[in-house]
JSON list of C-alpha atoms in Angstrom, two decimals:
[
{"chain": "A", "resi": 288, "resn": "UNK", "atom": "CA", "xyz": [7.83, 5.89, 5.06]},
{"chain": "A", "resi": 289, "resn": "UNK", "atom": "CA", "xyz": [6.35, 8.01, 8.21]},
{"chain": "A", "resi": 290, "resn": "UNK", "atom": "CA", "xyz": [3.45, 5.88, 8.35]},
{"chain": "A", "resi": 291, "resn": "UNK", "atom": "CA", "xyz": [5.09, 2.68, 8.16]},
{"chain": "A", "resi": 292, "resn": "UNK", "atom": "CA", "xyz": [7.79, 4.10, 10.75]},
{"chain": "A", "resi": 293, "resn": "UNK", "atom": "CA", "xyz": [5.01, 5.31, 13.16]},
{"chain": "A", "resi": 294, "resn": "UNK", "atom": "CA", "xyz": [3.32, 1.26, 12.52]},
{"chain": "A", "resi": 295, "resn": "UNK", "atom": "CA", "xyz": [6.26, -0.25, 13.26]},
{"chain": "A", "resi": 296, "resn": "UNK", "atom": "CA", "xyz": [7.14, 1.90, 17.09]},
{"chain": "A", "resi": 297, "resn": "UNK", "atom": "CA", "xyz": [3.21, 1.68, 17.41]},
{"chain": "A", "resi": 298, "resn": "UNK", "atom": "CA", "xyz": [3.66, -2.36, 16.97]},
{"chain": "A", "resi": 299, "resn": "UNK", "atom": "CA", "xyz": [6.58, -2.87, 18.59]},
{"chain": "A", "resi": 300, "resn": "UNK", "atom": "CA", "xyz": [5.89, -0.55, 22.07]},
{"chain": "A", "resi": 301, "resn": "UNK", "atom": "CA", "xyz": [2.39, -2.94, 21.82]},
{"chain": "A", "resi": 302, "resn": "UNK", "atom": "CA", "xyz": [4.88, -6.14, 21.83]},
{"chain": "A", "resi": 303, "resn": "UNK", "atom": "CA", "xyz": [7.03, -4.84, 24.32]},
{"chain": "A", "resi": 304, "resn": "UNK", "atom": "CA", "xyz": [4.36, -4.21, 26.82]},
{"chain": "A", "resi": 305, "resn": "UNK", "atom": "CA", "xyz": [2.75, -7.82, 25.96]},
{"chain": "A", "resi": 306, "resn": "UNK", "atom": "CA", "xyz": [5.89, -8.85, 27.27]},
{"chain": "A", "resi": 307, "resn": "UNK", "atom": "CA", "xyz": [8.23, -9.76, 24.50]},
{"chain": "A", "resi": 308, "resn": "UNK", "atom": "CA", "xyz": [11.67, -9.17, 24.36]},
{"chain": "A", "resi": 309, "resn": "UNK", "atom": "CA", "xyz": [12.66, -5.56, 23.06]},
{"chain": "A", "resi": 310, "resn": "UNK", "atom": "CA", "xyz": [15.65, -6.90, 21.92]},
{"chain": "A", "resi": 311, "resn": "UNK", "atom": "CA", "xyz": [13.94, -9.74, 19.44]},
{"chain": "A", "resi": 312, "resn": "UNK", "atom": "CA", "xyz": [11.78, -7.49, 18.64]},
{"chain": "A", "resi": 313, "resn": "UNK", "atom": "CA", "xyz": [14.64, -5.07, 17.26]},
{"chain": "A", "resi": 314, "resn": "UNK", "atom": "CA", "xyz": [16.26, -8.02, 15.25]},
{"chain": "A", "resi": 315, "resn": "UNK", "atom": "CA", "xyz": [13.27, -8.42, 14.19]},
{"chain": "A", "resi": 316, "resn": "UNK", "atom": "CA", "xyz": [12.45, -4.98, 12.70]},
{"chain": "A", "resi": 317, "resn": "UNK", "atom": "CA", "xyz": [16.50, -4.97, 11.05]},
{"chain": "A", "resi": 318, "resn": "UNK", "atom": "CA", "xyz": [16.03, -8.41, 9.23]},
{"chain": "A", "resi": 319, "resn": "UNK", "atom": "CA", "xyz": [12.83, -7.05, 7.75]},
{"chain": "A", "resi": 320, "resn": "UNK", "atom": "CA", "xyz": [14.38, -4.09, 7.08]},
{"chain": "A", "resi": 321, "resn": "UNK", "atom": "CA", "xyz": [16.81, -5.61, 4.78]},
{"chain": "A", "resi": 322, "resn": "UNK", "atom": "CA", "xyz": [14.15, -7.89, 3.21]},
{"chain": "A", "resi": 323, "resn": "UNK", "atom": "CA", "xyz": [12.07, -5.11, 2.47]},
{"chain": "A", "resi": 324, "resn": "UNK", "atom": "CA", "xyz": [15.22, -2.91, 0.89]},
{"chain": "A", "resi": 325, "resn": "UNK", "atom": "CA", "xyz": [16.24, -6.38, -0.87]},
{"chain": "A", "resi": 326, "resn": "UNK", "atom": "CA", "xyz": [12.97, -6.37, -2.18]},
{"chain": "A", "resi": 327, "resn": "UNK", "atom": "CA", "xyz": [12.49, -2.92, -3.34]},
{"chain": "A", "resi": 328, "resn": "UNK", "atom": "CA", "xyz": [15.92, -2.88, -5.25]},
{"chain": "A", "resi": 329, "resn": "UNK", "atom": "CA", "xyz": [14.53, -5.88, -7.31]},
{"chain": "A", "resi": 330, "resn": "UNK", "atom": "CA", "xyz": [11.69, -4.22, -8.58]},
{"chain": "A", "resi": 331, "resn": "UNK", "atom": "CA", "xyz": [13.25, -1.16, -9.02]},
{"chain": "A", "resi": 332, "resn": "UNK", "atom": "CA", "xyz": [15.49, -0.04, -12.54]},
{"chain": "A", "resi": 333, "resn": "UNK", "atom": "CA", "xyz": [17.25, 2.91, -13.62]},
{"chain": "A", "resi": 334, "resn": "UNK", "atom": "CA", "xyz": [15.50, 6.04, -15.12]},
{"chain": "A", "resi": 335, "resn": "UNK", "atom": "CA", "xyz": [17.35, 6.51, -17.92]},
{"chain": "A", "resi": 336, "resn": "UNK", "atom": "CA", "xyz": [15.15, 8.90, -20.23]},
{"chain": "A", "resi": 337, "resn": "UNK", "atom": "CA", "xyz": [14.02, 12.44, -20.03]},
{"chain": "A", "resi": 338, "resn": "UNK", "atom": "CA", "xyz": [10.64, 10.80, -20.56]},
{"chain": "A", "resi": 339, "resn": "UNK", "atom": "CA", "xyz": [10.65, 8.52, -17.83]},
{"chain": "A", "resi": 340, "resn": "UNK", "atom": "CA", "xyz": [11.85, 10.79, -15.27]},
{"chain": "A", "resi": 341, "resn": "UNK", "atom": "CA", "xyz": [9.09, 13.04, -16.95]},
{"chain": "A", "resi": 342, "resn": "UNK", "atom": "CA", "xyz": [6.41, 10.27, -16.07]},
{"chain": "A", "resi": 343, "resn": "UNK", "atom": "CA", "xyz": [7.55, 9.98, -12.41]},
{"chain": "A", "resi": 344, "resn": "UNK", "atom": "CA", "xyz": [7.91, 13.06, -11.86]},
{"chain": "A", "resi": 345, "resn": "UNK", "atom": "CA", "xyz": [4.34, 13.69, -13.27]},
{"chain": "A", "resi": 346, "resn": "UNK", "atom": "CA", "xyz": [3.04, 11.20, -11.07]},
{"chain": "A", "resi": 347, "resn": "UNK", "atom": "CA", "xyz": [4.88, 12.15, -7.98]},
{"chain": "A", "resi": 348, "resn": "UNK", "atom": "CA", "xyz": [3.62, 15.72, -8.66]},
{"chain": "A", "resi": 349, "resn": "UNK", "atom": "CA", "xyz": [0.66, 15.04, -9.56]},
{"chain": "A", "resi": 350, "resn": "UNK", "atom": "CA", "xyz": [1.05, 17.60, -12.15]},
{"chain": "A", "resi": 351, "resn": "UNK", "atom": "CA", "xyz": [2.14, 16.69, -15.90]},
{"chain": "A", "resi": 352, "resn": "UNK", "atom": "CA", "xyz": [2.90, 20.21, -16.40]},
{"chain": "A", "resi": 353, "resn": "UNK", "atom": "CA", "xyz": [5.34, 20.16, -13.23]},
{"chain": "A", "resi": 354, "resn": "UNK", "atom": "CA", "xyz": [6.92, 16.59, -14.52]},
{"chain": "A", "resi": 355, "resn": "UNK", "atom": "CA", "xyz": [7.88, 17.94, -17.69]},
{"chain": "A", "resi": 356, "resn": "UNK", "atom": "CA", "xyz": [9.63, 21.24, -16.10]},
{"chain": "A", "resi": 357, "resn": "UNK", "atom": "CA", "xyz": [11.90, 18.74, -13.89]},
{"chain": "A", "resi": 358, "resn": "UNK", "atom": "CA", "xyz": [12.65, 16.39, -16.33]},
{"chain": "A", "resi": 359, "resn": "UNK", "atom": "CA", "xyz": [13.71, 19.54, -18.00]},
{"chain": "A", "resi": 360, "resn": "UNK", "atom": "CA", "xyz": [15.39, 20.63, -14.89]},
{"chain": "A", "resi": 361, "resn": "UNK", "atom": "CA", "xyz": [17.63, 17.64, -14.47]},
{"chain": "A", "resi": 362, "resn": "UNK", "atom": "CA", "xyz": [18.59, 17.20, -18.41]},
{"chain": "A", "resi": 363, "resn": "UNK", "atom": "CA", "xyz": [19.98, 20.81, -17.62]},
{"chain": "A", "resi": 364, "resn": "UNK", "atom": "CA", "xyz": [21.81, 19.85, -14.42]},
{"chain": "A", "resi": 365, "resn": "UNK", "atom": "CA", "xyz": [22.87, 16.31, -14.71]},
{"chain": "A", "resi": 366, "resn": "UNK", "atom": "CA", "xyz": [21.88, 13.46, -12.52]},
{"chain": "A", "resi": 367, "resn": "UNK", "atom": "CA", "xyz": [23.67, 14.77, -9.49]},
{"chain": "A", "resi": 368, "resn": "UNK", "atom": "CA", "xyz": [22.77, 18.03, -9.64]},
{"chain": "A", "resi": 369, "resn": "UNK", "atom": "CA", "xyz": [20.32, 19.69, -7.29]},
{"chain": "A", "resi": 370, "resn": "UNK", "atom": "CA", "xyz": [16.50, 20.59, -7.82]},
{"chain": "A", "resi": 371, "resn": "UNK", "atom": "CA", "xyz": [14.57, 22.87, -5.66]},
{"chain": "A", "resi": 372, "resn": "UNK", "atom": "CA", "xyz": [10.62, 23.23, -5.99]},
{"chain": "A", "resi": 373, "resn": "UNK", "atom": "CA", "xyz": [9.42, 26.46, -4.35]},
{"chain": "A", "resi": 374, "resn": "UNK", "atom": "CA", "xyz": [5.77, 27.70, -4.60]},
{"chain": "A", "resi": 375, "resn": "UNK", "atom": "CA", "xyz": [5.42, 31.22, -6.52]},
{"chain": "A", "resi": 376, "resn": "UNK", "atom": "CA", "xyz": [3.13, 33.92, -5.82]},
{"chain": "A", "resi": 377, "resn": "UNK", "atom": "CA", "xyz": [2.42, 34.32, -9.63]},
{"chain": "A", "resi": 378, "resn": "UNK", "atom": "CA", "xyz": [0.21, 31.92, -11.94]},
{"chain": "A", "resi": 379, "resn": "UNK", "atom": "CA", "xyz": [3.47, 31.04, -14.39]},
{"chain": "A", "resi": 380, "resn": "UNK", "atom": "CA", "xyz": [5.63, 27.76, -13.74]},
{"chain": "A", "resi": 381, "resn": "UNK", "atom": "CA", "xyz": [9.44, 28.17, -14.59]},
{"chain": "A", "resi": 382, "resn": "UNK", "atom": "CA", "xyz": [12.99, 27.22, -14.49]},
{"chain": "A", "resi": 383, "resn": "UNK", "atom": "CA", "xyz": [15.95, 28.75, -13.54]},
{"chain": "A", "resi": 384, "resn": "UNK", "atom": "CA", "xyz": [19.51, 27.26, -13.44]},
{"chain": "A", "resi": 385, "resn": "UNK", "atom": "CA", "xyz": [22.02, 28.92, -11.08]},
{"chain": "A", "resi": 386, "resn": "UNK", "atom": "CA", "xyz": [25.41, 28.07, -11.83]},
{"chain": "A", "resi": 387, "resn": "UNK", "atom": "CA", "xyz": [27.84, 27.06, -9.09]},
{"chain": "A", "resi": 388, "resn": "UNK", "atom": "CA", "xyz": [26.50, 26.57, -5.22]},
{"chain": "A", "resi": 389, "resn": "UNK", "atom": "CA", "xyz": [23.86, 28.80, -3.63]},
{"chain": "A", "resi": 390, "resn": "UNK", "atom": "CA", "xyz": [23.36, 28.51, -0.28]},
{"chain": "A", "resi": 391, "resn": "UNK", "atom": "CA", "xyz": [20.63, 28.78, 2.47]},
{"chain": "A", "resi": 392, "resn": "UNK", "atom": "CA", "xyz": [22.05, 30.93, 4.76]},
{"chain": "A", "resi": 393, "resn": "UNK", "atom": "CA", "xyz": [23.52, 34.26, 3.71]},
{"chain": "A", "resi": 394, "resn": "UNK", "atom": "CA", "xyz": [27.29, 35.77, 4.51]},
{"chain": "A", "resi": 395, "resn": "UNK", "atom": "CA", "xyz": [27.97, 37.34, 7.59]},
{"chain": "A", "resi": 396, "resn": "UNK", "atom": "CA", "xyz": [28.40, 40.62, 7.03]},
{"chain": "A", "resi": 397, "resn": "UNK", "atom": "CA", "xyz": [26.24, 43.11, 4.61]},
{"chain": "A", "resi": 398, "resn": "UNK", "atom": "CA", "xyz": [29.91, 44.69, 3.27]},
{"chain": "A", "resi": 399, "resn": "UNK", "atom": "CA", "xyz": [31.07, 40.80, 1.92]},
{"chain": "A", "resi": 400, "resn": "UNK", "atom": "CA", "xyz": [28.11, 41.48, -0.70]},
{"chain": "A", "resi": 401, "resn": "UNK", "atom": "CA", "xyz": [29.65, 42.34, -4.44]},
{"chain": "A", "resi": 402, "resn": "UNK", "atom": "CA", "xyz": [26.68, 43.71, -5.91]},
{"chain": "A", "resi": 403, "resn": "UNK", "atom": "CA", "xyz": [25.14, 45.96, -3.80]},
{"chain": "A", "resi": 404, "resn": "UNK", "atom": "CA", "xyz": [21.96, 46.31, -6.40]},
{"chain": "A", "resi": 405, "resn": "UNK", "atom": "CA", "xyz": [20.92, 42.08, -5.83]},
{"chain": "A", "resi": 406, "resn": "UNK", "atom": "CA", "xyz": [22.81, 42.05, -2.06]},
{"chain": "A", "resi": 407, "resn": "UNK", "atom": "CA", "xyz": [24.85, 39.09, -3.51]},
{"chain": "A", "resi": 408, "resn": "UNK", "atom": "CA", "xyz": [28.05, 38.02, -2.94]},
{"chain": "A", "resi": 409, "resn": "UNK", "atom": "CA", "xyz": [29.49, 36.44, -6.19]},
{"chain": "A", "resi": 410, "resn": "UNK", "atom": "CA", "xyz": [32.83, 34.73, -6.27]},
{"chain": "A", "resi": 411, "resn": "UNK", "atom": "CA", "xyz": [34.89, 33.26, -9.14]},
{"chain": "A", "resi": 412, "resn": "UNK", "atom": "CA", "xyz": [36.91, 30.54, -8.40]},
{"chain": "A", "resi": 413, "resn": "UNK", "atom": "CA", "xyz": [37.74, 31.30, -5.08]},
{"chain": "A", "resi": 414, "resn": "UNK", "atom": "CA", "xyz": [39.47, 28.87, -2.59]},
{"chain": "A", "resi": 415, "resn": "UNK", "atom": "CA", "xyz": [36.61, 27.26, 0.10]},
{"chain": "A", "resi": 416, "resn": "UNK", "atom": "CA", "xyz": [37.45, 26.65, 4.00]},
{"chain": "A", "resi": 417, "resn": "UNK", "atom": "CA", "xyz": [35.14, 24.73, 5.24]},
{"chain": "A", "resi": 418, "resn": "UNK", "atom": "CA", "xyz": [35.18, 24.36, 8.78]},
{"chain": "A", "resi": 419, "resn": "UNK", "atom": "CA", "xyz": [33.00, 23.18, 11.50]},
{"chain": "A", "resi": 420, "resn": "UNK", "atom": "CA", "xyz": [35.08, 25.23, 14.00]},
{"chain": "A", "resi": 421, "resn": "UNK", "atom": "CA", "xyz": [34.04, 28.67, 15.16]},
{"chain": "A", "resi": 422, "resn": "UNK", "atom": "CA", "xyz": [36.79, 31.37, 13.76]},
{"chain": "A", "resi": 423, "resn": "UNK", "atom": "CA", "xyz": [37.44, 34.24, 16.57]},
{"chain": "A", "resi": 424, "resn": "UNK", "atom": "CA", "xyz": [41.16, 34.44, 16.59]},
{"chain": "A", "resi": 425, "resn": "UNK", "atom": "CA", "xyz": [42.19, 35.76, 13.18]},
{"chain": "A", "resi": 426, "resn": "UNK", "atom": "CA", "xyz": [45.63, 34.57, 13.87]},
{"chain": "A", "resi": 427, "resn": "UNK", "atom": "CA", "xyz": [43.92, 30.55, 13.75]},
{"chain": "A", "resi": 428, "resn": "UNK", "atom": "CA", "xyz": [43.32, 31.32, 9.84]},
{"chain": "A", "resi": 429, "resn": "UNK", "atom": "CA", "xyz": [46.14, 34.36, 8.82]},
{"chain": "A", "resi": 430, "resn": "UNK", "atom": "CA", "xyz": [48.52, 31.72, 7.06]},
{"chain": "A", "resi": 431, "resn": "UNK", "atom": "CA", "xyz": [45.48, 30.75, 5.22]},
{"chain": "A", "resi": 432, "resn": "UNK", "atom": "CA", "xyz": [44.95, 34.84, 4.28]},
{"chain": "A", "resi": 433, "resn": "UNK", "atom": "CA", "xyz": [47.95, 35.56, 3.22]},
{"chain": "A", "resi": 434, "resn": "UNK", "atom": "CA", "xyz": [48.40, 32.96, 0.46]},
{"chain": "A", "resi": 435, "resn": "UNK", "atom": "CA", "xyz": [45.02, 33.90, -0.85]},
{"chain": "A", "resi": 436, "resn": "UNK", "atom": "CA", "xyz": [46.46, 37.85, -0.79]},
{"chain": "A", "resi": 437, "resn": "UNK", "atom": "CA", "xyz": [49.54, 36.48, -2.61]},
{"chain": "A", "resi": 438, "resn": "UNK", "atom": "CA", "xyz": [47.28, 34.22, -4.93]},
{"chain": "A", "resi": 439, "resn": "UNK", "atom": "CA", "xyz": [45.37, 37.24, -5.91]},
{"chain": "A", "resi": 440, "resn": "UNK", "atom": "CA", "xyz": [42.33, 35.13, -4.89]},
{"chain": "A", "resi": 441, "resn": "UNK", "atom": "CA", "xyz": [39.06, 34.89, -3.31]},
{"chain": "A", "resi": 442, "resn": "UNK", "atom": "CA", "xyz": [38.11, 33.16, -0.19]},
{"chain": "A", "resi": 443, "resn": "UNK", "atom": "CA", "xyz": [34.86, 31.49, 0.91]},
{"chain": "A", "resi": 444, "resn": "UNK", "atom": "CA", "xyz": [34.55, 30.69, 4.36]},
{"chain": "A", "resi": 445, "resn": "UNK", "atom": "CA", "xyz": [31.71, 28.22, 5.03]},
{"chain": "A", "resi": 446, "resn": "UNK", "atom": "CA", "xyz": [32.36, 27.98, 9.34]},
{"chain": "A", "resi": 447, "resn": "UNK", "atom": "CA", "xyz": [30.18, 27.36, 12.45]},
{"chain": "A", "resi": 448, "resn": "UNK", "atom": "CA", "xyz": [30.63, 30.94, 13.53]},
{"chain": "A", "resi": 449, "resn": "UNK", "atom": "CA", "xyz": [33.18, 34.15, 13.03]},
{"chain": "A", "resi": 450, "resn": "UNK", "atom": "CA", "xyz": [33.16, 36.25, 16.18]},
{"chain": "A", "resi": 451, "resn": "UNK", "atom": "CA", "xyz": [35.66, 38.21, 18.42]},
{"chain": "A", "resi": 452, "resn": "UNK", "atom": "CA", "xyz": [38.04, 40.34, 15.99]},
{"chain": "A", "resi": 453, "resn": "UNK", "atom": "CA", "xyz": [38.05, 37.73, 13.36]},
{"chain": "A", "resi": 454, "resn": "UNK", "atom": "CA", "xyz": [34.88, 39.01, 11.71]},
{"chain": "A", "resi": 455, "resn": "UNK", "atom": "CA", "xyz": [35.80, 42.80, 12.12]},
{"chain": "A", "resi": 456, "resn": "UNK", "atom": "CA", "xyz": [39.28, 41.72, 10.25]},
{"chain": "A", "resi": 457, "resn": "UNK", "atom": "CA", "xyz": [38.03, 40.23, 7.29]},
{"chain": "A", "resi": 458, "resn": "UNK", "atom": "CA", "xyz": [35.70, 42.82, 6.37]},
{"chain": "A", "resi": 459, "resn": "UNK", "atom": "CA", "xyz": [37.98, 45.64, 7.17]},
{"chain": "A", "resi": 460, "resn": "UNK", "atom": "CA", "xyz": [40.24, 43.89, 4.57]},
{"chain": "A", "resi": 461, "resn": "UNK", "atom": "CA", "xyz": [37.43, 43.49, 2.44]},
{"chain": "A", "resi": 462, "resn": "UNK", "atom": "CA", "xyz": [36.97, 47.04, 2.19]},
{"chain": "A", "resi": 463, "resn": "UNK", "atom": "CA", "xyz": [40.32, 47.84, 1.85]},
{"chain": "A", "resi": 464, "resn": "UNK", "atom": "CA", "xyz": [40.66, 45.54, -0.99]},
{"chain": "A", "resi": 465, "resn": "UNK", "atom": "CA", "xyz": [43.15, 43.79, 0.37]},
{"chain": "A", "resi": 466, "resn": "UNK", "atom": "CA", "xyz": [41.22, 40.68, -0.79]},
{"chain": "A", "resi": 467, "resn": "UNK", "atom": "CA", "xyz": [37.74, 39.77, -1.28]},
{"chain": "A", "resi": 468, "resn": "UNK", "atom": "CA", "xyz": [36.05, 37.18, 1.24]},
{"chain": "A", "resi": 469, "resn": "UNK", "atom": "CA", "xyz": [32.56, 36.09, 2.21]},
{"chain": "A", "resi": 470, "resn": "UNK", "atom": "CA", "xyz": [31.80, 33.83, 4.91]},
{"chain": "A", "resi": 471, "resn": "UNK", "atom": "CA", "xyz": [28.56, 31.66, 5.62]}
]
């Protein structure tokens, strides 16, 4: 897809200084575009087998050995779950299946952790803001708090940013116990 993408700007800039019109040139590109996608869901058909994903995955990894383990992978987590392929340090290939989300980025503060030995944070069933706001006023989310105090619940904060006296709050009621939180 990069190569055809860099073939197509390397085409079209060569066009354009020719002198032909950038904005035929565009249409141009889009109606092929949707020929070419046309075209490609006509040839294509559903997986539908551990085998066959086994075989493209094979292919695709060049690896049988690889294929196999993913075709593994995704009779273990479903069709929309998630795979991720990350090169070890030791000679063995392997699985493992994480239950629930994991994310890339870690909490916010080393005291949200709940097991100190892995520096995890693991929380059952807890409710989820999700925000794309940054949190610095801890009176913007204390309605928010207290239900999850009177819930007996956890909280997952998945924000922008905490910072001012919201942070400082939520951990200092973390380690009071007053409820458990972790924020991302």
């Amino acid at each position: 897809a990069t190569v055809l993408t860099q073939a197509i700007a390397r085409e079209g800039m060569k066009n354009v200084t020719a002198g032909a019109n950038p904005v035929g040139i565009r249409r141009g590109i889009e109606k092929a575009t949707k020929a070419a996608v046309a075209g490609l869901h006509k040839m294509s058909h559903d997986v539908k087998t551990k085998d066959d994903i086994a075989q493209i995955a094979s292919i695709s990894a060049a690896n049988p050995e690889v294929g196999k383990l993913i075709a593994d992978a995704m009779e273990k987590v479903g069709h929309d779950g998630v795979i991720t392929i990350e090169d070890s340090r030791g000679v063995e290939t392997s699985v493992d299946v994480v239950e629930g989300m994991s994310f890339d980025r870690g909490y916010m503060s080393q005291y949200m952790v709940t097991d100190n030995d892995k520096m995890e944070a693991d929380l059952d069933n807890p409710y989820i803001l999700i925000t794309d706001k940054k949190i610095s006023n801890i009176q913007d989310i204390l309605p928010l708090l207290q239900s999850v105090v009177q819930q007996g619940r956890a909280l997952l904060i998945i924000a922008d940013d905490i910072t001012g006296e919201a942070l400082p709050t939520l951990v200092l009621n973390k380690i009071r116990g007053t409820f458990n939180v972790c924020s991302v």
